[in-house]
Amino acid sequence: MSSSLSERTRGVYFFVLFVLILFTIPKANLRLGPIPIYLVDVFVMFLVVVAPRRAPPSCRKTVRYATLLSIILPIALVSELMGMITFGNFFEAVYQSFRTVIAFLVFPLTVRFIRTPWDLLLVLQALALAVLFTSLLMVMTSLPQTRSFVINGVMSNSFLDPNWRGVVDKFGSARDVGVRGQSLVGVSILSAAFVNVCWPLTALLLRWPGKIGVMRGIAMLSCLMAPFAVLMSYSRGAIAGSILIILVGLLWGLNHVRRGILFPAAIFAIVIFSIGVGSSLFFFDRLVNRTTATFNSELAGVGEHERLYSYTEPFEHVIEHPRFLFLGEGVTIRYANSPIASQQRGKATHSVFSIAYYSYGMIAALLYTVLICQILFFTATMTKSKRGTLSRAFAQALFLVVVGIIPWLASAHGAISHSRGAMLLFFVVALVASLDRFRLLDRGVHSGNLASGTGLAHRSLAGKKITESIVR
C-alpha cells in the first residue's frame, strides 16, 4: 500500500461501492428468518477485513474525533445492555448493538480508505451518482405524473426495502397532487439529509482538474437535481439546511464549490416561480401550515412541541432520574415490544440531543453536541486557510455539508435512531477528520516531504497538479 499521491489505496474500490450502496439502497437486504441482513452491514464487515491496518499519516498523532467516539460507543453498548435487562428484549438488543457497532465502524474505515486525492476523487464520483439516483426517486415519487411508475417499478421491491408494503400503501392512497417524496434511503427527511450531504461534495467534483469524462456532466446534473429533491421532501429541517448551504455558499466566499451551489439554486428558483408556488405539483401548504404552527402554540401539533421541548425535557428528566446522567435505556425499545413502559415513551425526542439522552444518557448527549460543534468550527476555520490547497477546497465542501445537516440534527432523531442515519453522521465526521491527512499532503507537495523526512518530491507530481489546478 503506497502513500503516493498518484496511486489509489488498495481496496478503495470496495469502499466506493459501500458508499454507493449507503447513499442509494442502504435498506437492501436478505432475510434470515425474521431477521433482515442488510447489504450495507455486510460490506462494512468485509471492509474491516480488507482495510489498511493503520490510519494514514497526518498532521496529528491521533485521528481527530477518535477519542470522543471511543467514549460514546461503550456508553451506547452498555445502555443497550441496560435496556435489555430492563425490558427483557434480548435478541432485539443484541441485533441493535451489532448494528450500532457497524455504524460506528464507518468512521475508522472512511479515514483509512481516503488517503490520496485519487481516493477522494472516486468517492466524490460515487456521491455524484448517488445523489442523482436518490434525487430522481424523491422527485418522481412526489409528482403525480411519475409516482405510480416509480412505486410499482422500484419502491415495491422487497430486496431494496423490507417495508415496501407500507411504502406502496402510503403512496397508493395519495391524491393526484404533489406529496412528500422519498427514496430507497428512507423517509422524506432522512432522504433529504443524505442529499444535503452529497450536494456540496458533488459541487467540489465540478472543480476537479483534468479529464474526468462524463462525470463532470453527471456532477452538474446532480447539483441541479439536489434542490428539487430537498424541496419535494417538504421537510422543514432539510429545506432549512439547503437554504443555509446556499446562503453560506453565497456569503462565505467559498470559491471552490460556489458554482455547483449558486447556479443550481438560481435555476431552481426560476423553475419554481415559472410553474407557480400554487401549482398542484407542489405541497407548499404543508410547509406554510407547519411553520406557522411552530410559532403559534394554539396551532402547534405533537411534532412542533417535540422539537421545542427536546432541549428542555432532558434536563428536567435527569433531575428526577439521576441514572440517566451516565446511561440511557438504548435505542432498541423504540422498535421492540415490551410490557414495561420506556422512559422515552411520549417524550420529546425530535433532536439528536434528546434522543441521545434517552438512549445513551446525558453524558453521551453532551458529547454528541460537542462533536457536532467541533466539526462545524474546524471546517469553518479550514475554509480560511491561507494556502490555496486541496485541503482548503475539500474543507469548503465539508463546511457546507456540516452547515446543511445541522437543521436535521437539531430537529430529527434519525442520526441515532436509524443505523443508516448514524452511518451518515459518522461518514461526515470521518471526512472532516481526513482533512488532517490532506493538510499533510499539501505540505508535502509544497515542501517535497511527507513526514519524518520521507521524500515525496519524486512521487508528488500528480498530487501537486491536482492541488494547483483546483486552486486556479
PDB file of N, CA and C in Angstrom, residues 2-7 441 444-451 453-465:
ATOM      1  N   SER A   2       0.692   2.043  -0.937  1.00  0.00           N
ATOM      2  CA  SER A   2       1.540   3.213  -1.109  1.00  0.00           C
ATOM      3  C   SER A   2       0.845   4.445  -0.620  1.00  0.00           C
ATOM      4  N   SER A   3       1.655   5.374  -0.120  1.00  0.00           N
ATOM      5  CA  SER A   3       1.121   6.675   0.263  1.00  0.00           C
ATOM      6  C   SER A   3       1.288   7.694  -0.838  1.00  0.00           C
ATOM      7  N   SER A   4       1.685   7.207  -2.008  1.00  0.00           N
ATOM      8  CA  SER A   4       1.881   8.119  -3.133  1.00  0.00           C
ATOM      9  C   SER A   4       0.594   8.829  -3.496  1.00  0.00           C
ATOM     10  N   LEU A   5       0.735  10.108  -3.800  1.00  0.00           N
ATOM     11  CA  LEU A   5      -0.436  10.894  -4.172  1.00  0.00           C
ATOM     12  C   LEU A   5      -1.021  10.454  -5.491  1.00  0.00           C
ATOM     13  N   SER A   6      -0.212   9.770  -6.308  1.00  0.00           N
ATOM     14  CA  SER A   6      -0.674   9.411  -7.641  1.00  0.00           C
ATOM     15  C   SER A   6      -1.240   7.995  -7.712  1.00  0.00           C
ATOM     16  N   GLU A   7      -1.408   7.352  -6.545  1.00  0.00           N
ATOM     17  CA  GLU A   7      -1.933   5.995  -6.536  1.00  0.00           C
ATOM     18  C   GLU A   7      -3.215   5.907  -5.715  1.00  0.00           C
ATOM     19  N   LEU A 441      -0.562  16.219   3.169  1.00  0.00           N
ATOM     20  CA  LEU A 441      -0.212  16.028   1.764  1.00  0.00           C
ATOM     21  C   LEU A 441       0.082  17.361   1.095  1.00  0.00           C
ATOM     22  N   GLY A 444       3.471  18.376   1.997  1.00  0.00           N
ATOM     23  CA  GLY A 444       4.444  17.595   1.255  1.00  0.00           C
ATOM     24  C   GLY A 444       4.601  18.074  -0.160  1.00  0.00           C
ATOM     25  N   VAL A 445       3.477  18.463  -0.784  1.00  0.00           N
ATOM     26  CA  VAL A 445       3.515  18.968  -2.153  1.00  0.00           C
ATOM     27  C   VAL A 445       4.321  20.256  -2.221  1.00  0.00           C
ATOM     28  N   HIS A 446       4.148  21.108  -1.184  1.00  0.00           N
ATOM     29  CA  HIS A 446       4.836  22.398  -1.222  1.00  0.00           C
ATOM     30  C   HIS A 446       6.304  22.279  -0.804  1.00  0.00           C
ATOM     31  N   SER A 447       6.580  21.321   0.128  1.00  0.00           N
ATOM     32  CA  SER A 447       7.937  21.250   0.658  1.00  0.00           C
ATOM     33  C   SER A 447       8.765  20.112   0.086  1.00  0.00           C
ATOM     34  N   GLY A 448       8.066  19.141  -0.560  1.00  0.00           N
ATOM     35  CA  GLY A 448       8.772  17.978  -1.079  1.00  0.00           C
ATOM     36  C   GLY A 448       8.947  16.877  -0.067  1.00  0.00           C
ATOM     37  N   ASN A 449       8.301  16.985   1.103  1.00  0.00           N
ATOM     38  CA  ASN A 449       8.412  15.970   2.139  1.00  0.00           C
ATOM     39  C   ASN A 449       7.036  15.619   2.665  1.00  0.00           C
ATOM     40  N   LEU A 450       6.858  14.360   3.023  1.00  0.00           N
ATOM     41  CA  LEU A 450       5.588  13.930   3.585  1.00  0.00           C
ATOM     42  C   LEU A 450       5.619  14.038   5.087  1.00  0.00           C
ATOM     43  N   ALA A 451       6.498  13.325   5.718  1.00  0.00           N
ATOM     44  CA  ALA A 451       6.613  13.369   7.172  1.00  0.00           C
ATOM     45  C   ALA A 451       7.909  12.660   7.555  1.00  0.00           C
ATOM     46  N   GLY A 453      10.871  13.301   7.260  1.00  0.00           N
ATOM     47  CA  GLY A 453      11.951  13.302   6.287  1.00  0.00           C
ATOM     48  C   GLY A 453      11.758  12.391   5.109  1.00  0.00           C
ATOM     49  N   THR A 454      10.618  11.733   4.984  1.00  0.00           N
ATOM     50  CA  THR A 454      10.376  10.836   3.854  1.00  0.00           C
ATOM     51  C   THR A 454      10.251  11.650   2.578  1.00  0.00           C
ATOM     52  N   GLY A 455      11.025  11.324   1.578  1.00  0.00           N
ATOM     53  CA  GLY A 455      10.995  12.074   0.328  1.00  0.00           C
ATOM     54  C   GLY A 455       9.688  11.891  -0.403  1.00  0.00           C
ATOM     55  N   LEU A 456       9.122  12.998  -0.856  1.00  0.00           N
ATOM     56  CA  LEU A 456       7.875  12.920  -1.613  1.00  0.00           C
ATOM     57  C   LEU A 456       8.004  13.618  -2.953  1.00  0.00           C
ATOM     58  N   ALA A 457       9.082  14.332  -3.141  1.00  0.00           N
ATOM     59  CA  ALA A 457       9.201  15.145  -4.346  1.00  0.00           C
ATOM     60  C   ALA A 457       9.092  14.309  -5.612  1.00  0.00           C
ATOM     61  N   HIS A 458       9.648  13.087  -5.572  1.00  0.00           N
ATOM     62  CA  HIS A 458       9.636  12.256  -6.777  1.00  0.00           C
ATOM     63  C   HIS A 458       8.307  11.568  -6.985  1.00  0.00           C
ATOM     64  N   ARG A 459       7.376  11.636  -5.998  1.00  0.00           N
ATOM     65  CA  ARG A 459       6.105  10.930  -6.105  1.00  0.00           C
ATOM     66  C   ARG A 459       4.907  11.873  -6.140  1.00  0.00           C
ATOM     67  N   SER A 460       5.114  13.159  -5.969  1.00  0.00           N
ATOM     68  CA  SER A 460       4.006  14.063  -5.687  1.00  0.00           C
ATOM     69  C   SER A 460       3.541  14.887  -6.871  1.00  0.00           C
ATOM     70  N   LEU A 461       4.070  14.605  -8.080  1.00  0.00           N
ATOM     71  CA  LEU A 461       3.742  15.438  -9.226  1.00  0.00           C
ATOM     72  C   LEU A 461       2.247  15.451  -9.499  1.00  0.00           C
ATOM     73  N   ALA A 462       1.602  14.258  -9.480  1.00  0.00           N
ATOM     74  CA  ALA A 462       0.160  14.194  -9.750  1.00  0.00           C
ATOM     75  C   ALA A 462      -0.620  14.943  -8.696  1.00  0.00           C
ATOM     76  N   GLY A 463      -0.239  14.750  -7.429  1.00  0.00           N
ATOM     77  CA  GLY A 463      -0.942  15.444  -6.356  1.00  0.00           C
ATOM     78  C   GLY A 463      -0.759  16.947  -6.452  1.00  0.00           C
ATOM     79  N   LYS A 464       0.432  17.373  -6.844  1.00  0.00           N
ATOM     80  CA  LYS A 464       0.692  18.799  -6.975  1.00  0.00           C
ATOM     81  C   LYS A 464      -0.168  19.408  -8.077  1.00  0.00           C
ATOM     82  N   LYS A 465      -0.295  18.675  -9.190  1.00  0.00           N
ATOM     83  CA  LYS A 465      -1.136  19.170 -10.280  1.00  0.00           C
ATOM     84  C   LYS A 465      -2.589  19.299  -9.840  1.00  0.00           C
TER      85      LYS A 465
END
